[in-house]
Short mmCIF file of C-alpha atoms in Angstrom, two decimals:
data_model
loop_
_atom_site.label_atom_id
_atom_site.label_comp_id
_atom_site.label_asym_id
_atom_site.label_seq_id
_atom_site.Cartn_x
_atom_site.Cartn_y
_atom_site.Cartn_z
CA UNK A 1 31.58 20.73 -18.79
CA UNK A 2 28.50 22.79 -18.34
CA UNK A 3 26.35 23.58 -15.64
CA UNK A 4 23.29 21.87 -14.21
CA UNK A 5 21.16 25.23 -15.69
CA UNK A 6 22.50 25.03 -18.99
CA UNK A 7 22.23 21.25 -19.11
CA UNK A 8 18.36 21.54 -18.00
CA UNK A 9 17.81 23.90 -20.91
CA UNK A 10 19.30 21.77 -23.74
CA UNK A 11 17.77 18.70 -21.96
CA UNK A 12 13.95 19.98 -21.73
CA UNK A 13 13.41 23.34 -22.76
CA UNK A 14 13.24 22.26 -26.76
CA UNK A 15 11.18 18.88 -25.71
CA UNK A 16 7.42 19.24 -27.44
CA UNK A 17 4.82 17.22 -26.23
CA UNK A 18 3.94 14.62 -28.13
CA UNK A 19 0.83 13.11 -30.36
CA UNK A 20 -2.14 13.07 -28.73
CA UNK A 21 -4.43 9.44 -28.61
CA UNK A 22 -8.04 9.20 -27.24
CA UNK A 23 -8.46 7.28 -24.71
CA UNK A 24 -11.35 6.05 -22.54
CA UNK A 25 -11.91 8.37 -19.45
CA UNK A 26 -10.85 5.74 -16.64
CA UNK A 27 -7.59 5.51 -18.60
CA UNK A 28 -6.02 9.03 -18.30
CA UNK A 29 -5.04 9.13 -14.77
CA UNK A 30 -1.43 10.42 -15.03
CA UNK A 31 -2.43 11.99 -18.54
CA UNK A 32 -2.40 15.54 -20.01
CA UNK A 33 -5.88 16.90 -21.50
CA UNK A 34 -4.35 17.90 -24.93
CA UNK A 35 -7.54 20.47 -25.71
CA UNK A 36 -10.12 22.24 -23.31
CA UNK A 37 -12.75 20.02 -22.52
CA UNK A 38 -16.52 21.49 -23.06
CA UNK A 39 -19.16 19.97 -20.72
CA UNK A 40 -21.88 18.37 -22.82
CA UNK A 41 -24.51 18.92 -20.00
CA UNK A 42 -25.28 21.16 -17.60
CA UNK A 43 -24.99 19.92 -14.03
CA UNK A 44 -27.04 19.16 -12.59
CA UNK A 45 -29.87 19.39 -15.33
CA UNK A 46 -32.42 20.79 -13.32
CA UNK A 47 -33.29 21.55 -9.64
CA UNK A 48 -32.48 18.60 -7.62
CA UNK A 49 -33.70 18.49 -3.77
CA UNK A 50 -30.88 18.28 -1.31
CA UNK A 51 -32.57 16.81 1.41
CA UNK A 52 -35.06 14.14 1.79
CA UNK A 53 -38.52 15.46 2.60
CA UNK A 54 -41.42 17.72 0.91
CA UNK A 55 -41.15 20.44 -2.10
CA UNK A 56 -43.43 23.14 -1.94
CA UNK A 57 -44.55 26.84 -2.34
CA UNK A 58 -42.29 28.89 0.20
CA UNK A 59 -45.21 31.57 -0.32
CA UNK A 60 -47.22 29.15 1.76
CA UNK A 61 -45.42 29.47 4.48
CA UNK A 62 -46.75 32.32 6.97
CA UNK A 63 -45.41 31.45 9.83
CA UNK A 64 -48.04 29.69 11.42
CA UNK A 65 -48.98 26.62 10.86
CA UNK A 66 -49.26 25.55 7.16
CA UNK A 67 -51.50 22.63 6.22
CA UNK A 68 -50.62 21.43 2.47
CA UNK A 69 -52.07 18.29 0.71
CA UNK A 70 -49.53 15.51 -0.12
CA UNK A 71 -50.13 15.33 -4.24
CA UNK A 72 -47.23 12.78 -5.08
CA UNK A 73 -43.43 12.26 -5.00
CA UNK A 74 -40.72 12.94 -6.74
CA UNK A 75 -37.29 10.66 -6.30
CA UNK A 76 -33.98 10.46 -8.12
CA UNK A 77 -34.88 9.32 -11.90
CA UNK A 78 -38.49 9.09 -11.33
CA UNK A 79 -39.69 12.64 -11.14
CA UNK A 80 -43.56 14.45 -10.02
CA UNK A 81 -44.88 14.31 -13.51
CA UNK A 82 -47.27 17.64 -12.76
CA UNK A 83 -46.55 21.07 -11.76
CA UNK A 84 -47.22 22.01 -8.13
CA UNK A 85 -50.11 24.18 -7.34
CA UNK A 86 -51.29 26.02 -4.16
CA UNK A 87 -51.79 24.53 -1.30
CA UNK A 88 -49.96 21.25 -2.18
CA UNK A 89 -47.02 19.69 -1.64
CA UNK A 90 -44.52 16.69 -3.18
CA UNK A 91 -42.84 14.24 -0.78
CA UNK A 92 -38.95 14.76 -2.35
CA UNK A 93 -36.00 12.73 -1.74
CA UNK A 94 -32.36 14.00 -2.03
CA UNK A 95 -31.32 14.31 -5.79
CA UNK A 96 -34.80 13.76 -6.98
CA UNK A 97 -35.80 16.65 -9.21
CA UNK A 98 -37.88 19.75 -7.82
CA UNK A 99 -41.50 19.85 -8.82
CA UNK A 100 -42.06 22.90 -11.48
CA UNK A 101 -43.97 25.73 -9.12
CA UNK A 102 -41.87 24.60 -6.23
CA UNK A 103 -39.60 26.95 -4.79
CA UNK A 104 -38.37 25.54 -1.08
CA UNK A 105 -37.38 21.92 0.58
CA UNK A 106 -38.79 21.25 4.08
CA UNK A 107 -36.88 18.82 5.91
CA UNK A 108 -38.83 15.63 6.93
CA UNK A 109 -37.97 16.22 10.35
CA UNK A 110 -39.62 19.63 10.66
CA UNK A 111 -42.84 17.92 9.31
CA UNK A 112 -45.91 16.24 10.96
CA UNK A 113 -47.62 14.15 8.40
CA UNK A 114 -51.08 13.09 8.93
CA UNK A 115 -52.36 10.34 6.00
CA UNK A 116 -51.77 12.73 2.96
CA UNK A 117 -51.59 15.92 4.68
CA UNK A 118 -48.43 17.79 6.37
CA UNK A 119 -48.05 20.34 8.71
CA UNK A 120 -45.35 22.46 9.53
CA UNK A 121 -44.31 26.01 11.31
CA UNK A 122 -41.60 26.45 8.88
CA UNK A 123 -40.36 29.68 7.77
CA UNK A 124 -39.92 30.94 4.10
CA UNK A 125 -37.08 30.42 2.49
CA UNK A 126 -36.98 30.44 -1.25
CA UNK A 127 -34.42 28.17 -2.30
CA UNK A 128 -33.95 26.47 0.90
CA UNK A 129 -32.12 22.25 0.59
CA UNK A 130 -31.93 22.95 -2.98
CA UNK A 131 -29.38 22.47 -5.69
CA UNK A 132 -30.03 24.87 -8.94
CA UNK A 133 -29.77 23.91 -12.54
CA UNK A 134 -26.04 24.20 -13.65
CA UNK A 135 -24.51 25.12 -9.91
CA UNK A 136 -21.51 22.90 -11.03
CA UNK A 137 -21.28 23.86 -14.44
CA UNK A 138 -23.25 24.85 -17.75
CA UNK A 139 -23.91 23.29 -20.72
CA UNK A 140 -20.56 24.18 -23.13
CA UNK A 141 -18.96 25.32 -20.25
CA UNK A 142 -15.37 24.79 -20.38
CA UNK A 143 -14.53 22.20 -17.50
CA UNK A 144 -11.26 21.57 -18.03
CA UNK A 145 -8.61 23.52 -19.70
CA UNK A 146 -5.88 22.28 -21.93
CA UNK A 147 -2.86 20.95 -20.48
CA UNK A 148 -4.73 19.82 -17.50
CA UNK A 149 -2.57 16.95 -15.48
CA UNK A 150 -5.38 14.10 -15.01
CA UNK A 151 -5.64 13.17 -11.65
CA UNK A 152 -8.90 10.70 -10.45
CA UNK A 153 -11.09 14.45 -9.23
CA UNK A 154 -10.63 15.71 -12.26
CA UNK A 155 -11.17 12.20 -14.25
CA UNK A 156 -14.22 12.61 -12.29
CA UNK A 157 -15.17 16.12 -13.31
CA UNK A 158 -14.66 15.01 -17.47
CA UNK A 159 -17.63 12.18 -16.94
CA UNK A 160 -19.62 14.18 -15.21
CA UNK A 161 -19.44 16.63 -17.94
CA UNK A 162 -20.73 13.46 -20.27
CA UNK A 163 -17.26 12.32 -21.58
CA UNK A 164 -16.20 8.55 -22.19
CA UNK A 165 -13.25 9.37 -24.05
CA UNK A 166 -10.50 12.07 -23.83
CA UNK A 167 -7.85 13.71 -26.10
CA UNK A 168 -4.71 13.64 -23.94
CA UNK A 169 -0.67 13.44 -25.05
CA UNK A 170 1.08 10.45 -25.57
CA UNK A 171 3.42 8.76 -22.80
CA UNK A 172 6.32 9.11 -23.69
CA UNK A 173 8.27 5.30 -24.72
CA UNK A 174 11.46 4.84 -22.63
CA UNK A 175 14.12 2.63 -23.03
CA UNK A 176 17.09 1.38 -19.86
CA UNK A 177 19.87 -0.03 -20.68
CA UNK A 178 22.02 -0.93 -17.66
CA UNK A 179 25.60 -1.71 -19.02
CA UNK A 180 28.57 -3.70 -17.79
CA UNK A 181 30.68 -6.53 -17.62
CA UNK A 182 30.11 -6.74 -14.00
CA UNK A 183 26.38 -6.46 -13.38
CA UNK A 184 23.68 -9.84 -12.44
CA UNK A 185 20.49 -9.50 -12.51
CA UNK A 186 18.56 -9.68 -9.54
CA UNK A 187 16.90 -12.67 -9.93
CA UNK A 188 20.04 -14.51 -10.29
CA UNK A 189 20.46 -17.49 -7.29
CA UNK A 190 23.91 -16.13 -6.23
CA UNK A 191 26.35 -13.91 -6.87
CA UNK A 192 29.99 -14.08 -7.05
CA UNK A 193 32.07 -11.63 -4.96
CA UNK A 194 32.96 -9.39 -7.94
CA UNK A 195 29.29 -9.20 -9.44
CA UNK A 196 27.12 -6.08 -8.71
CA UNK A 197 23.57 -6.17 -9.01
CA UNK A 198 21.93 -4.34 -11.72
CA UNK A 199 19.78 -2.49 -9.22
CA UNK A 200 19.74 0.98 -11.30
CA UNK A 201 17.59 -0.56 -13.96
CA UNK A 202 14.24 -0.98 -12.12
CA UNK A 203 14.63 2.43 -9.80
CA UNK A 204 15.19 4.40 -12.92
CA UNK A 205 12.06 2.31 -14.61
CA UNK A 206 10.44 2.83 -11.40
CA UNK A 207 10.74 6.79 -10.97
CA UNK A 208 10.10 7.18 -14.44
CA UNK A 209 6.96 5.17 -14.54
CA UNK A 210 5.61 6.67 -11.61
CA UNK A 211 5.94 10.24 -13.83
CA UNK A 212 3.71 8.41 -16.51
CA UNK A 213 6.30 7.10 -18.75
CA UNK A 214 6.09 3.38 -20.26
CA UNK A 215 9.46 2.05 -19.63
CA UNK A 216 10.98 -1.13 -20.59
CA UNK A 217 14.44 -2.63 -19.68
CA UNK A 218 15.76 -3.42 -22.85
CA UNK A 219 18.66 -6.07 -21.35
CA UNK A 220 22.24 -5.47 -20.36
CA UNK A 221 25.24 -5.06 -22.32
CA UNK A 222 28.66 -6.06 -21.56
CA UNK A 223 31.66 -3.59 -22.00
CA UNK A 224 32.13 -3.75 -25.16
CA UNK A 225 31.66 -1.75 -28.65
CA UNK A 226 30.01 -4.28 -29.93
CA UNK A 227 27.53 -5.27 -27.33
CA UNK A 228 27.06 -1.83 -27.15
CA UNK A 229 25.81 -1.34 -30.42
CA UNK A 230 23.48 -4.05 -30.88
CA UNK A 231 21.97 -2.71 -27.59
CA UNK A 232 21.61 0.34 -28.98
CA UNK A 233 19.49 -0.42 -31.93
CA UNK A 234 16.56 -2.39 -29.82
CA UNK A 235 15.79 0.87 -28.85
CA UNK A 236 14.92 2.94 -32.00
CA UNK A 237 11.41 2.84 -31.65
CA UNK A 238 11.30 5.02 -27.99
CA UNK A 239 10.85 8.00 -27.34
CA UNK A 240 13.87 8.69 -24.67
CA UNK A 241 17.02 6.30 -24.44
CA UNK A 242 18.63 5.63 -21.08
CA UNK A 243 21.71 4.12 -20.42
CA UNK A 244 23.41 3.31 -17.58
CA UNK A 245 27.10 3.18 -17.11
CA UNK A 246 30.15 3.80 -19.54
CA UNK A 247 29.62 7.62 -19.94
CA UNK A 248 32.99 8.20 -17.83
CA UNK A 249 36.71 8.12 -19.39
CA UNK A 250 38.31 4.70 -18.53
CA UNK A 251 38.93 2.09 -21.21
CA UNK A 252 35.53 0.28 -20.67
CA UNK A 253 33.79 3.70 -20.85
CA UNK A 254 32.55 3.26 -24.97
CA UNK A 255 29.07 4.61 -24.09
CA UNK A 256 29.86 7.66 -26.08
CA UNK A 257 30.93 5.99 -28.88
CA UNK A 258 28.68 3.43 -29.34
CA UNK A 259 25.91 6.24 -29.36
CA UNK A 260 27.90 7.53 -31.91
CA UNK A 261 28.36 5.14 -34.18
CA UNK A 262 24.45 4.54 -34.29
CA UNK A 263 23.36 8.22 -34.99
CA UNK A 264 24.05 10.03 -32.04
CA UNK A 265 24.18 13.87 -32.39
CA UNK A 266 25.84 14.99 -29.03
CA UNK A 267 24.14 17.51 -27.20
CA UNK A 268 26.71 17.74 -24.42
CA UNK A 269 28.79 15.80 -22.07
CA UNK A 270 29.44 16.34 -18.51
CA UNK A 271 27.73 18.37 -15.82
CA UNK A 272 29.37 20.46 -12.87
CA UNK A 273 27.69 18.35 -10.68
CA UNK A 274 27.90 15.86 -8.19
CA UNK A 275 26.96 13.47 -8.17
CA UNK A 276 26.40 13.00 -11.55
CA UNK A 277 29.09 14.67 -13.73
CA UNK A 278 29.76 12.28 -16.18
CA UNK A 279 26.53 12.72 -17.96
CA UNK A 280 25.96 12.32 -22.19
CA UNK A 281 22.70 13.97 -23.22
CA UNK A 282 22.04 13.48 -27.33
CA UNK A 283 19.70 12.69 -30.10
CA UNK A 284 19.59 9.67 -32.49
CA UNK A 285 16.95 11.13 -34.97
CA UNK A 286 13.81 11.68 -32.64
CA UNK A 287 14.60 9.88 -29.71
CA UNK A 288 16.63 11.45 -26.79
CA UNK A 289 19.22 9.82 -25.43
CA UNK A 290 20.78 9.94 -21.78
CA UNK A 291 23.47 8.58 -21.12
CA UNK A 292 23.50 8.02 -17.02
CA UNK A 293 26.47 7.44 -15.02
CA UNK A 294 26.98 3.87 -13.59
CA UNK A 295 26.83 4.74 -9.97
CA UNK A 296 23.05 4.07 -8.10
CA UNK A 297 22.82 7.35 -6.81
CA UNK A 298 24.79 8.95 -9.13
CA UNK A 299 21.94 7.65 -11.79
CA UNK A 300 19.01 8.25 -9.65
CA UNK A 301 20.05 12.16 -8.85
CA UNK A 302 20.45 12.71 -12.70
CA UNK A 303 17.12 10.81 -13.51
CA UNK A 304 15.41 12.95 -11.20
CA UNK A 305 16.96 16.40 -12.32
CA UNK A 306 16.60 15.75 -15.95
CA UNK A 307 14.98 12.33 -16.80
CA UNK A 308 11.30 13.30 -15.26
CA UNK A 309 11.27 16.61 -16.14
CA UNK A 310 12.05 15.86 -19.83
CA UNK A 311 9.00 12.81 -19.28
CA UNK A 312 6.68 15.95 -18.49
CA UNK A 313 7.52 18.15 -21.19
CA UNK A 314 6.78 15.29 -23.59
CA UNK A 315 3.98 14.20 -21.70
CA UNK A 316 2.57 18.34 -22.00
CA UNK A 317 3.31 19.32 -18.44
CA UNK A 318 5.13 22.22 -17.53
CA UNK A 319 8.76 20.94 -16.18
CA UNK A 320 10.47 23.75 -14.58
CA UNK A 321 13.82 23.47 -13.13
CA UNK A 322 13.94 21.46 -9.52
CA UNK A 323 15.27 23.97 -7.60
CA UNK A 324 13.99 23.02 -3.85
CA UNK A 325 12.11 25.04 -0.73
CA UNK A 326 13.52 26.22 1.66
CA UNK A 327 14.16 24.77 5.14
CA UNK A 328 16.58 24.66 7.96
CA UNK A 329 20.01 22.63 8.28
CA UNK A 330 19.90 20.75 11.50
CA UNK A 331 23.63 20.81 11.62
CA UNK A 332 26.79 22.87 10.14
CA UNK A 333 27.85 21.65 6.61
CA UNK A 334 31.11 22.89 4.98
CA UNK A 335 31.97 25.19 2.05
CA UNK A 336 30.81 23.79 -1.24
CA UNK A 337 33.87 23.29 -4.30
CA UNK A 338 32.82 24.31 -7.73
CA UNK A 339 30.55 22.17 -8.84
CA UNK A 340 26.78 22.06 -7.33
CA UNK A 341 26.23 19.36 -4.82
CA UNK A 342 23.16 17.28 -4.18
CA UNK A 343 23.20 16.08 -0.61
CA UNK A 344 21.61 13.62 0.61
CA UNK A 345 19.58 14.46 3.61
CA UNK A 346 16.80 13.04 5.76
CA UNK A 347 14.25 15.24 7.35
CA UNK A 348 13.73 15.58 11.07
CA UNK A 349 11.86 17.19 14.00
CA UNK A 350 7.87 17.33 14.22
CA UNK A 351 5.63 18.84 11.18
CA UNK A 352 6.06 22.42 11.17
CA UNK A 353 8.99 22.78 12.52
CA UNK A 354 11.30 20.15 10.51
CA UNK A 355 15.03 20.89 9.70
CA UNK A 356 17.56 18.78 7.18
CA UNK A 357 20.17 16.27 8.19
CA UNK A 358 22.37 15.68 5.92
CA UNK A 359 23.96 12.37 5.62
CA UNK A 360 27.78 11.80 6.83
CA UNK A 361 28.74 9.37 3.79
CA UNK A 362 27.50 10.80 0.71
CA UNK A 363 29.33 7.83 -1.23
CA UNK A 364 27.51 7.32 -4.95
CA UNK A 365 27.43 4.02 -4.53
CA UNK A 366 25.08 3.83 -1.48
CA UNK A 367 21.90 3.22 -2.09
CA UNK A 368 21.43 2.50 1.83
CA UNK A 369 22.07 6.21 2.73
CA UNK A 370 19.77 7.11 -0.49
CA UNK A 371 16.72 4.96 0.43
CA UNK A 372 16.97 6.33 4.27
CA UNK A 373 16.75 10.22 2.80
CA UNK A 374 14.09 11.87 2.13
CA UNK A 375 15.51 14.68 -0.87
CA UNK A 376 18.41 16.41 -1.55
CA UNK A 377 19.64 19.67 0.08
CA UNK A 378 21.04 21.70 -2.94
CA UNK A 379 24.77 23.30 -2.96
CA UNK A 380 25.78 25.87 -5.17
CA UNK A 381 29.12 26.04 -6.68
CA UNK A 382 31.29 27.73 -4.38
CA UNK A 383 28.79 28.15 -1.56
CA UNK A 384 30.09 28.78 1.83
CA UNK A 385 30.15 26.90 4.97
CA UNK A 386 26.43 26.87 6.26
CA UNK A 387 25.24 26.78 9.81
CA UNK A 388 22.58 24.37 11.51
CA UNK A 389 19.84 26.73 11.55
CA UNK A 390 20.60 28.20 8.39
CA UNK A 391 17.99 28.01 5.61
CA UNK A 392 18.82 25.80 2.24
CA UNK A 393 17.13 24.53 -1.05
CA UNK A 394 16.33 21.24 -0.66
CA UNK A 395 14.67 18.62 -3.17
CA UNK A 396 12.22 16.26 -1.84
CA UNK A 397 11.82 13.14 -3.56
#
């Protein structure tokens, strides 16, 4: 049995990212940029107005009353074709381009236009309502860097910069397997009293997708070496392999060997955790495999200590170790045995001044207790009794 440190190492620490693919710009979201990303353009291209009303010469402006000659307009895609000269000015709307000898925006509302003449006390201000050439960024400019998670603002940033399609990692294939005898799906009509519900398949599918992974349930297998191993093999072409249930030591428990007998090479089995402990973590040629425990919660906590961060490494994110933030326990919670703990725990009190609960049954098998928390609060081996008040790691999820 090794600890949840040295597990997290063998897990993620060696995972590489993976290819790269090009994809079209709206299609990264969730992605990472797999090289720096030069901006084809500068941006904007030239001077744009930031305000509706009237380029002109800020030199014209004394601070009495300027008369200038309305000599055309300029509006967004249809610029002044001419150069502006003294004593003229170009009615401007916002992100039209600035008139070449035009150094200042005048509001419209600090103007008095009379037929194709304006007048105005303005002040000079060279400069004044408008956006320079390149304010955002240059042409070649480096936009975004490599390794860059793609989120819609910066998706937004990579077309501005005149990019259709990006360079970004591969997401990473997984494959669930839920096993045992015992489980219906939940679409089933009814269930008999000794059924459970294979409810483990679609969180796990769920938390994983939501990291960026493509997942796909590849069935259930009964409790058997056998089923186990035919399983098994609809998986080869994935990236990770989870399975769910048989990775403890009763009879039905063949997990281990069916992995085995198709290829495995064990990494490790069993964590000093809880819950959680009876975790496999291998390799069948490229693919990882993880072999869950059957319990929900048991499942989920692993998933979200090892499963996702192991999805970001291959997806080219950094994927350091969950380790929590600080905050307060609301009430007292007793010495800690030797392997870590991950409590369930909701969080109360008013923003800014919120302090952990941690839940009274802390059963693996309750997803009730896990859907009503908010993270885990984070034990270390050993630790002793805490008070309420007292500040502990916890894990929001």
């Amino acid at each position: 049995m090794i600890s949840v440190e040295k597990a997290f190492e063998r897990i993620v620490a060696d995972a590489k990212p993976l290819t790269t693919e090009r994809l079209p710009v709206a299609q990264t979201s969730g992605r990472v940029l797999a090289a720096p990303l030069a901006a084809r353009r500068s941006q904007p291209g030239c001077d744009l107005s930031a305000m509706d009303g009237y380029a002109i010469r800020s030199a014209e402006l004394t601070g009495d009353m300027a008369e200038l000659a309305v000599a055309g307009e300029s509006a967004a895609g249809a610029p002044f074709p001419g150069a502006l000269t003294s004593g003229q000015a170009v009615r401007i709307f916002t992100g039209a381009a600035v008139p070449e000898g035009a150094d200042q925006v005048i509001i419209q509302e600090n103007v008095e236009r009379r037929d194709d003449r304006i007048f105005t006390r303005e002040a000079a201000q060279s400069g004044k309502n408008i956006r320079f050439m390149g304010i955002d960024f240059l042409d070649k400019q480096i936009v975004l860097d490599a390794g860059t998670f793609m989120t819609p603002k910066s998706i937004g940033l990579a077309a501005s910069a005149g990019h259709s399609h990006l360079m970004v990692h591969r997401a990473p294939k997984v494959a669930i397997l839920a096993t045992g005898d015992e489980l219906a799906p939940p679409e089933q009509k009814s269930f008999a009293p000794h059924e459970t519900v294979n409810s483990t398949a679609p969180q796990i599918a769920a938390l994983l997708t939501d990291a960026g992974a493509v997942c796909t349930c590849i069935g259930q297998a009964g409790d058997s070496l056998k089923s186990l191993q035919a399983a098994i093999k609809k998986a080869k072409a994935a990236d990770i392999l989870i399975t769910l249930g048989g990775a403890s030591v009763g009879d039905k428990d063949l997990m281990q060997q069916a992995l085995s007998s198709e290829g495995m090479e064990l990494g490790f089995w069993k964590v000093a955790m809880r819950p959680g402990k009876p975790l496999i973590f291998g390799q069948i040629g490229d693919m990882k495999v993880l072999g869950l425990p059957g319990n929900p919660v048991s499942a989920f906590v692993c998933a979200l200590l090892f499963a996702r961060p192991l999805v970001d490494q291959l997806m080219g994110r950094p994927s350091p170790m969950p380790t929590g933030v600080p905050l307060p326990l609301a009430a007292d919670m007793p010495a800690n045995g030797p392997r870590q703990h991950y409590v369930r725990a909701r969080l109360i009190g008013i923003p800014g001044q919120r302090a952990l609960d941690p839940a009274v049954d802390q059963d693996s098998s309750l997803l009730s207790v896990l859907s009503q928390s908010d993270g885990l609060i984070i034990r270390a081996p050993d630790a002793p009794a805490a008070k309420a008040g007292e500040f502990v790691p916890f894990l929001p999820f």
